[in-house]
mmCIF file of C-alpha atoms in Angstrom:
data_model
loop_
_atom_site.group_PDB
_atom_site.id
_atom_site.type_symbol
_atom_site.label_atom_id
_atom_site.label_comp_id
_atom_site.label_asym_id
_atom_site.label_seq_id
_atom_site.Cartn_x
_atom_site.Cartn_y
_atom_site.Cartn_z
ATOM 1 C CA MET A 1 187.203 83.967 81.016
ATOM 2 C CA GLU A 2 185.411 87.085 79.851
ATOM 3 C CA HIS A 3 182.190 85.105 79.488
ATOM 4 C CA THR A 4 182.549 83.790 83.037
ATOM 5 C CA GLU A 5 183.141 87.275 84.438
ATOM 6 C CA HIS A 6 180.152 88.594 82.486
ATOM 7 C CA THR A 7 177.976 85.747 83.792
ATOM 8 C CA GLU A 8 179.067 86.405 87.373
ATOM 9 C CA HIS A 9 178.398 90.136 86.928
ATOM 10 C CA THR A 10 174.968 89.435 85.467
ATOM 11 C CA GLU A 11 174.089 87.068 88.303
ATOM 12 C CA HIS A 12 175.307 89.625 90.865
ATOM 13 C CA THR A 13 173.292 92.401 89.196
ATOM 14 C CA GLU A 14 170.159 90.272 89.062
ATOM 15 C CA HIS A 15 170.631 89.263 92.701
ATOM 16 C CA THR A 16 171.160 92.900 93.729
ATOM 17 C CA GLU A 17 168.113 94.078 91.816
ATOM 18 C CA HIS A 18 166.034 91.268 93.291
ATOM 19 C CA THR A 19 167.278 92.092 96.794
ATOM 20 C CA GLU A 20 166.567 95.814 96.370
ATOM 21 C CA HIS A 21 163.107 95.057 94.977
ATOM 22 C CA THR A 22 162.388 92.687 97.862
ATOM 23 C CA GLU A 23 163.578 95.212 100.451
ATOM 24 C CA HIS A 24 161.479 97.966 98.840
ATOM 25 C CA THR A 25 158.422 95.679 98.790
ATOM 26 C CA GLU A 26 158.924 94.752 102.438
ATOM 27 C CA ARG A 27 159.208 98.430 103.455
ATOM 28 C CA THR A 28 156.037 99.251 101.533
ATOM 29 C CA GLU A 29 154.169 96.369 103.124
ATOM 30 C CA ARG A 30 155.286 97.493 106.577
ATOM 31 C CA ALA A 31 154.039 101.029 105.893
ATOM 32 C CA GLU A 32 150.704 99.745 104.561
ATOM 33 C CA HIS A 33 150.308 97.448 107.570
ATOM 34 C CA VAL A 34 149.478 100.451 109.746
ATOM 35 C CA GLU A 35 146.347 101.008 107.705
ATOM 36 C CA ARG A 36 145.311 97.329 107.918
ATOM 37 C CA VAL A 37 145.474 97.060 111.713
ATOM 38 C CA ASP A 38 142.180 96.267 113.455
ATOM 39 C CA LEU A 39 141.736 99.467 115.416
ATOM 40 C CA GLY A 40 139.203 98.150 117.910
ATOM 41 C CA GLU A 41 137.439 100.587 120.232
ATOM 42 C CA ARG A 42 139.984 101.391 122.923
ATOM 43 C CA LEU A 43 138.826 105.051 122.879
ATOM 44 C CA ASP A 44 135.138 104.215 122.932
ATOM 45 C CA GLY A 45 133.189 107.082 124.513
ATOM 46 C CA TYR A 46 136.175 109.408 124.815
ATOM 47 C CA GLY A 47 135.649 113.100 124.123
ATOM 48 C CA VAL A 48 138.568 114.550 122.157
ATOM 49 C CA LEU A 49 139.515 118.074 121.065
ATOM 50 C CA ILE A 50 142.155 118.463 118.343
ATOM 51 C CA THR A 51 143.567 121.828 117.299
ATOM 52 C CA GLY A 52 144.820 122.472 113.771
ATOM 53 C CA ALA A 53 142.751 119.489 112.649
ATOM 54 C CA ALA A 54 141.393 120.607 109.278
ATOM 55 C CA ARG A 55 144.129 118.825 107.329
ATOM 56 C CA GLY A 56 147.428 116.964 107.564
ATOM 57 C CA ILE A 57 148.433 115.399 110.870
ATOM 58 C CA GLY A 58 145.428 116.887 112.670
ATOM 59 C CA ALA A 59 142.900 115.482 110.209
ATOM 60 C CA ALA A 60 144.599 112.067 110.182
ATOM 61 C CA THR A 61 144.495 112.057 113.981
ATOM 62 C CA ALA A 62 140.799 112.916 113.948
ATOM 63 C CA ARG A 63 140.145 109.995 111.591
ATOM 64 C CA ARG A 64 142.209 107.573 113.658
ATOM 65 C CA LEU A 65 140.703 108.484 117.020
ATOM 66 C CA ALA A 66 137.176 108.413 115.589
ATOM 67 C CA ALA A 67 137.905 104.962 114.157
ATOM 68 C CA GLU A 68 138.859 103.848 117.650
ATOM 69 C CA GLY A 69 135.523 104.988 119.073
ATOM 70 C CA ALA A 70 136.220 108.565 120.181
ATOM 71 C CA ARG A 71 133.958 111.521 119.552
ATOM 72 C CA VAL A 72 136.153 114.236 118.093
ATOM 73 C CA LEU A 73 135.870 118.012 117.976
ATOM 74 C CA VAL A 74 137.777 119.151 114.882
ATOM 75 C CA THR A 75 139.012 122.711 115.421
ATOM 76 C CA ASP A 76 140.945 125.023 113.141
ATOM 77 C CA VAL A 77 141.055 128.648 112.025
ATOM 78 C CA ASP A 78 139.839 127.320 108.656
ATOM 79 C CA GLU A 79 136.246 126.703 109.696
ATOM 80 C CA GLU A 80 135.060 125.421 106.314
ATOM 81 C CA GLU A 81 137.751 122.781 105.961
ATOM 82 C CA ALA A 82 137.362 121.747 109.608
ATOM 83 C CA ARG A 83 133.674 121.208 108.929
ATOM 84 C CA ALA A 84 134.495 119.068 105.888
ATOM 85 C CA THR A 85 136.907 116.920 107.885
ATOM 86 C CA ALA A 86 134.390 116.362 110.672
ATOM 87 C CA ALA A 87 131.588 115.578 108.226
ATOM 88 C CA GLY A 88 133.173 112.265 107.288
ATOM 89 C CA LEU A 89 133.611 111.035 110.867
ATOM 90 C CA PRO A 90 130.981 109.357 113.074
ATOM 91 C CA GLY A 91 129.931 111.516 116.012
ATOM 92 C CA ALA A 92 132.391 114.283 115.161
ATOM 93 C CA GLU A 93 131.781 118.010 115.523
ATOM 94 C CA SER A 94 133.690 121.049 114.290
ATOM 95 C CA VAL A 95 134.177 124.595 115.453
ATOM 96 C CA ARG A 96 136.477 127.452 114.558
ATOM 97 C CA CYS A 97 139.254 127.953 117.081
ATOM 98 C CA ASP A 98 142.083 130.482 117.004
ATOM 99 C CA VAL A 99 144.625 129.274 119.578
ATOM 100 C CA SER A 100 146.180 132.746 119.765
ATOM 101 C CA ASP A 101 142.939 133.965 121.399
ATOM 102 C CA GLN A 102 142.143 132.658 124.889
ATOM 103 C CA GLY A 103 138.454 133.468 124.431
ATOM 104 C CA SER A 104 138.304 131.355 121.271
ATOM 105 C CA VAL A 105 140.089 128.512 123.050
ATOM 106 C CA ASP A 106 137.758 128.665 126.060
ATOM 107 C CA ALA A 107 134.739 128.579 123.743
ATOM 108 C CA ALA A 108 136.053 125.512 121.889
ATOM 109 C CA VAL A 109 136.699 123.638 125.130
ATOM 110 C CA ALA A 110 133.243 124.539 126.423
ATOM 111 C CA TYR A 111 131.738 123.340 123.123
ATOM 112 C CA ALA A 112 133.483 119.967 123.465
ATOM 113 C CA VAL A 113 132.411 119.511 127.073
ATOM 114 C CA GLU A 114 128.799 120.337 126.186
ATOM 115 C CA ALA A 115 128.723 118.189 123.054
ATOM 116 C CA PHE A 116 130.448 115.124 124.519
ATOM 117 C CA GLY A 117 129.471 115.382 128.184
ATOM 118 C CA GLY A 118 133.101 115.895 129.146
ATOM 119 C CA LEU A 119 136.604 116.027 127.743
ATOM 120 C CA ASP A 120 139.151 113.209 127.941
ATOM 121 C CA VAL A 121 141.880 114.058 125.432
ATOM 122 C CA LEU A 122 143.427 117.262 124.127
ATOM 123 C CA VAL A 123 145.694 117.100 121.078
ATOM 124 C CA ASN A 124 147.764 120.273 120.633
ATOM 125 C CA ASN A 125 148.555 120.343 116.924
ATOM 126 C CA ALA A 126 147.994 123.968 115.834
ATOM 127 C CA LEU A 127 151.008 125.612 114.247
ATOM 128 C CA GLY A 128 151.877 129.172 113.344
ATOM 129 C CA PRO A 129 153.104 130.042 109.825
ATOM 130 C CA VAL A 130 156.708 128.904 109.378
ATOM 131 C CA ALA A 131 158.935 131.455 107.659
ATOM 132 C CA PRO A 132 162.241 130.388 106.095
ATOM 133 C CA ASP A 133 165.384 131.563 107.837
ATOM 134 C CA ARG A 134 167.018 134.717 106.557
ATOM 135 C CA ASP A 135 170.503 134.462 105.066
ATOM 136 C CA ARG A 136 171.820 136.156 108.185
ATOM 137 C CA PHE A 137 170.327 135.501 111.612
ATOM 138 C CA GLU A 138 170.605 139.163 112.600
ATOM 139 C CA ASP A 139 168.184 140.071 109.795
ATOM 140 C CA GLU A 140 165.384 137.932 111.230
ATOM 141 C CA PRO A 141 162.681 140.253 112.639
ATOM 142 C CA ASP A 142 160.834 139.914 115.925
ATOM 143 C CA GLU A 143 157.593 139.210 114.060
ATOM 144 C CA VAL A 144 158.851 135.796 112.932
ATOM 145 C CA TRP A 145 159.593 134.847 116.520
ATOM 146 C CA ALA A 146 156.409 136.387 117.868
ATOM 147 C CA VAL A 147 154.065 134.309 115.702
ATOM 148 C CA GLN A 148 155.794 131.063 116.652
ATOM 149 C CA HIS A 149 155.734 131.975 120.317
ATOM 150 C CA ASP A 150 152.112 133.120 120.265
ATOM 151 C CA VAL A 151 150.582 130.371 118.122
ATOM 152 C CA THR A 152 152.816 127.298 118.229
ATOM 153 C CA PHE A 153 153.950 127.594 121.862
ATOM 154 C CA MET A 154 151.394 129.702 123.699
ATOM 155 C CA GLY A 155 148.557 128.125 121.713
ATOM 156 C CA ALA A 156 149.321 124.813 123.394
ATOM 157 C CA VAL A 157 149.630 126.545 126.760
ATOM 158 C CA ARG A 158 146.234 128.230 126.367
ATOM 159 C CA CYS A 159 144.513 125.041 125.276
ATOM 160 C CA SER A 160 146.073 122.985 128.059
ATOM 161 C CA ARG A 161 145.118 125.590 130.635
ATOM 162 C CA ALA A 162 141.495 125.639 129.488
ATOM 163 C CA ALA A 163 141.187 121.868 129.128
ATOM 164 C CA LEU A 164 143.003 120.648 132.248
ATOM 165 C CA PRO A 165 140.144 120.948 134.787
ATOM 166 C CA HIS A 166 137.852 118.971 132.470
ATOM 167 C CA LEU A 167 140.500 116.363 131.696
ATOM 168 C CA ALA A 168 141.044 115.871 135.430
ATOM 169 C CA ALA A 169 137.321 115.539 136.109
ATOM 170 C CA GLY A 170 136.936 112.576 133.765
ATOM 171 C CA GLY A 171 139.575 110.411 135.422
ATOM 172 C CA ARG A 172 141.323 109.368 132.189
ATOM 173 C CA GLY A 173 142.631 112.684 130.895
ATOM 174 C CA ALA A 174 145.533 112.957 128.474
ATOM 175 C CA ILE A 175 147.262 115.768 126.617
ATOM 176 C CA VAL A 176 149.273 114.924 123.508
ATOM 177 C CA THR A 177 151.266 117.731 121.911
ATOM 178 C CA ILE A 178 152.768 117.560 118.438
ATOM 179 C CA GLY A 179 156.363 118.768 118.503
ATOM 180 C CA SER A 180 159.134 118.220 115.970
ATOM 181 C CA VAL A 181 162.613 116.738 115.590
ATOM 182 C CA ASN A 182 163.596 120.393 115.169
ATOM 183 C CA ALA A 183 163.316 120.592 118.950
ATOM 184 C CA GLU A 184 166.275 118.220 119.275
ATOM 185 C CA ALA A 185 168.644 118.995 116.407
ATOM 186 C CA ASP A 186 169.484 121.661 113.842
ATOM 187 C CA PHE A 187 167.224 121.434 110.809
ATOM 188 C CA GLY A 188 166.902 125.189 110.349
ATOM 189 C CA ASN A 189 163.965 127.496 111.168
ATOM 190 C CA HIS A 190 165.217 129.140 114.361
ATOM 191 C CA ALA A 191 161.895 130.433 115.686
ATOM 192 C CA TYR A 192 159.900 127.310 114.845
ATOM 193 C CA SER A 193 162.560 125.053 116.367
ATOM 194 C CA ALA A 194 162.734 127.117 119.540
ATOM 195 C CA ALA A 195 158.942 126.996 119.921
ATOM 196 C CA LYS A 196 158.929 123.215 119.523
ATOM 197 C CA ALA A 197 161.772 122.868 122.033
ATOM 198 C CA GLY A 198 159.780 125.021 124.435
ATOM 199 C CA LEU A 199 156.824 122.673 124.032
ATOM 200 C CA ALA A 200 159.001 119.729 125.063
ATOM 201 C CA SER A 201 160.005 121.518 128.253
ATOM 202 C CA PHE A 202 156.395 122.527 128.886
ATOM 203 C CA THR A 203 155.303 118.917 128.384
ATOM 204 C CA ARG A 204 157.671 117.719 131.094
ATOM 205 C CA THR A 205 156.793 120.397 133.643
ATOM 206 C CA LEU A 206 153.054 120.118 133.045
ATOM 207 C CA ALA A 207 153.282 116.329 133.342
ATOM 208 C CA GLY A 208 154.674 116.728 136.836
ATOM 209 C CA ASP A 209 151.978 119.204 137.776
ATOM 210 C CA ALA A 210 149.066 117.275 136.269
ATOM 211 C CA ALA A 211 150.024 113.792 137.472
ATOM 212 C CA ALA A 212 148.462 114.323 140.894
ATOM 213 C CA ARG A 213 145.170 115.086 139.107
ATOM 214 C CA GLY A 214 145.326 111.910 137.037
ATOM 215 C CA VAL A 215 146.162 113.627 133.728
ATOM 216 C CA ARG A 216 148.995 112.370 131.561
ATOM 217 C CA VAL A 217 150.967 114.786 129.351
ATOM 218 C CA ASN A 218 153.182 113.633 126.478
ATOM 219 C CA GLN A 219 154.650 114.929 123.227
ATOM 220 C CA ILE A 220 155.402 113.416 119.824
ATOM 221 C CA ASN A 221 158.347 114.698 117.783
ATOM 222 C CA PRO A 222 157.772 113.772 114.123
ATOM 223 C CA GLY A 223 160.383 113.751 111.412
ATOM 224 C CA THR A 224 159.514 114.760 107.841
ATOM 225 C CA ILE A 225 155.839 114.086 107.152
ATOM 226 C CA ALA A 226 154.371 113.945 103.647
ATOM 227 C CA THR A 227 151.672 116.604 103.868
ATOM 228 C CA ARG A 228 150.429 119.188 101.368
ATOM 229 C CA ALA A 229 153.307 121.426 102.467
ATOM 230 C CA TRP A 230 155.468 119.201 100.256
ATOM 231 C CA ALA A 231 153.194 119.461 97.207
ATOM 232 C CA GLY A 232 155.320 119.978 94.112
ATOM 233 C CA ARG A 233 158.466 118.875 95.939
ATOM 234 C CA GLU A 234 158.008 115.106 95.681
ATOM 235 C CA GLU A 235 161.541 114.662 94.346
ATOM 236 C CA GLY A 236 162.853 116.249 97.515
ATOM 237 C CA LEU A 237 160.869 113.784 99.600
ATOM 238 C CA ALA A 238 162.219 110.868 97.598
ATOM 239 C CA ALA A 239 165.779 112.109 98.138
ATOM 240 C CA LEU A 240 165.188 112.412 101.884
ATOM 241 C CA ALA A 241 163.817 108.895 102.025
ATOM 242 C CA GLU A 242 166.789 107.445 100.188
ATOM 243 C CA ARG A 243 169.637 109.422 101.721
ATOM 244 C CA VAL A 244 168.506 110.391 105.221
ATOM 245 C CA TYR A 245 165.885 108.084 106.718
ATOM 246 C CA PRO A 246 167.105 104.647 107.871
ATOM 247 C CA LEU A 247 163.636 103.116 107.414
ATOM 248 C CA GLY A 248 163.671 104.117 103.770
ATOM 249 C CA ARG A 249 160.709 106.477 103.639
ATOM 250 C CA VAL A 250 159.421 109.733 105.056
ATOM 251 C CA GLY A 251 156.508 109.638 107.462
ATOM 252 C CA THR A 252 152.800 109.914 106.805
ATOM 253 C CA PRO A 253 150.182 111.752 108.853
ATOM 254 C CA GLU A 254 148.809 108.316 109.736
ATOM 255 C CA ASP A 255 152.127 107.368 111.380
ATOM 256 C CA ILE A 256 151.737 110.273 113.784
ATOM 257 C CA ALA A 257 148.029 109.609 114.302
ATOM 258 C CA ALA A 258 148.813 106.049 115.386
ATOM 259 C CA ALA A 259 151.264 107.331 118.005
ATOM 260 C CA VAL A 260 148.694 109.861 119.251
ATOM 261 C CA ALA A 261 146.096 107.085 119.589
ATOM 262 C CA PHE A 262 148.493 105.076 121.758
ATOM 263 C CA LEU A 263 149.383 107.977 124.048
ATOM 264 C CA ALA A 264 145.727 109.002 124.353
ATOM 265 C CA SER A 265 144.594 105.522 125.348
ATOM 266 C CA ARG A 266 144.848 103.451 128.507
ATOM 267 C CA ASP A 267 147.563 101.420 126.767
ATOM 268 C CA ALA A 268 149.823 104.325 127.782
ATOM 269 C CA SER A 269 148.401 104.620 131.297
ATOM 270 C CA TRP A 270 151.898 104.601 132.850
ATOM 271 C CA VAL A 271 153.436 106.997 130.346
ATOM 272 C CA THR A 272 153.725 110.692 131.135
ATOM 273 C CA GLY A 273 156.288 113.437 130.639
ATOM 274 C CA THR A 274 157.641 111.588 127.599
ATOM 275 C CA VAL A 275 158.764 113.052 124.283
ATOM 276 C CA LEU A 276 158.308 110.265 121.740
ATOM 277 C CA ARG A 277 160.279 110.427 118.500
ATOM 278 C CA VAL A 278 158.359 109.189 115.471
ATOM 279 C CA ASP A 279 161.046 109.941 112.927
ATOM 280 C CA GLY A 280 161.996 106.815 111.000
ATOM 281 C CA GLY A 281 165.308 106.618 112.868
ATOM 282 C CA LEU A 282 166.442 110.057 111.714
ATOM 283 C CA LEU A 283 167.942 111.211 115.020
ATOM 284 C CA ALA A 284 169.212 107.808 116.118
ATOM 285 C CA VAL A 285 171.330 107.097 113.038
ATOM 286 C CA ASN A 286 173.926 109.532 111.669
ATOM 287 C CA ARG A 287 173.882 108.534 107.997
ATOM 288 C CA HIS A 288 176.251 111.329 106.912
ATOM 289 C CA PHE A 289 178.832 110.418 109.543
ATOM 290 C CA ALA A 290 178.716 106.764 108.502
ATOM 291 C CA GLU A 291 179.142 107.695 104.840
ATOM 292 C CA VAL A 292 182.117 109.953 105.558
ATOM 293 C CA LEU A 293 183.704 107.337 107.812
ATOM 294 C CA GLY A 294 183.341 104.755 105.066
ATOM 295 C CA ASP A 295 185.138 106.907 102.481
#
């Protein structure tokens, strides 16, 4: 009897391990599939300006759009790293742009229009420094809120304002703004979350205003993305993937870049005023609630 129970346990364990291995392999293959897709040239000839594009999501977006045929202006306050990112992309240019300065923004837009003969897509990705919340909300100074308002929120406003006439002139204009799931739920960082929520509202109102001029305006709200901000905290990422994300992994910059490419292209020609979650199911599935309910 004991031998039978041991055999059944061993078979169950082996089956479970095989199933978990198979599921892990399938998830990995699905993630890698994004990189194997034939990108084609659906953005062939498009002129694109991306802010905050020296690294992370911005750099991945520059690579993706260039691979689809676009000519990309890589902008960032880090001029040297922006130049390095652009150097590896066909037809790409780079210029320093500080989105907190309207003059700097205007100059970057003018550079793109001159270099590419027009401007078809603006990607608002620049982000102000994110400070951790204080232990008590009342101890959080105005400066923390000011930088998020001025860079993260108003940076997108300034860039959209400067780019809109040129986007309208080309007849296929699109603005894609990078938001965050923080705009929709409590994940901490009061000022950052409020700025991202403001961007969602701005996206909707600008979409209504720009539609008559043929310009589409959309936003992407990413979940946790594995960028250099997580360097040294890989264990934390692994825990998030296992315990929080229904799809079993955190996102990559390439996941967001793929969504930007869709919204920038004619494949999304009837999509405007939309806030698209790219979050691995984070906001759709309440894992903690399900776990508590199951106890």
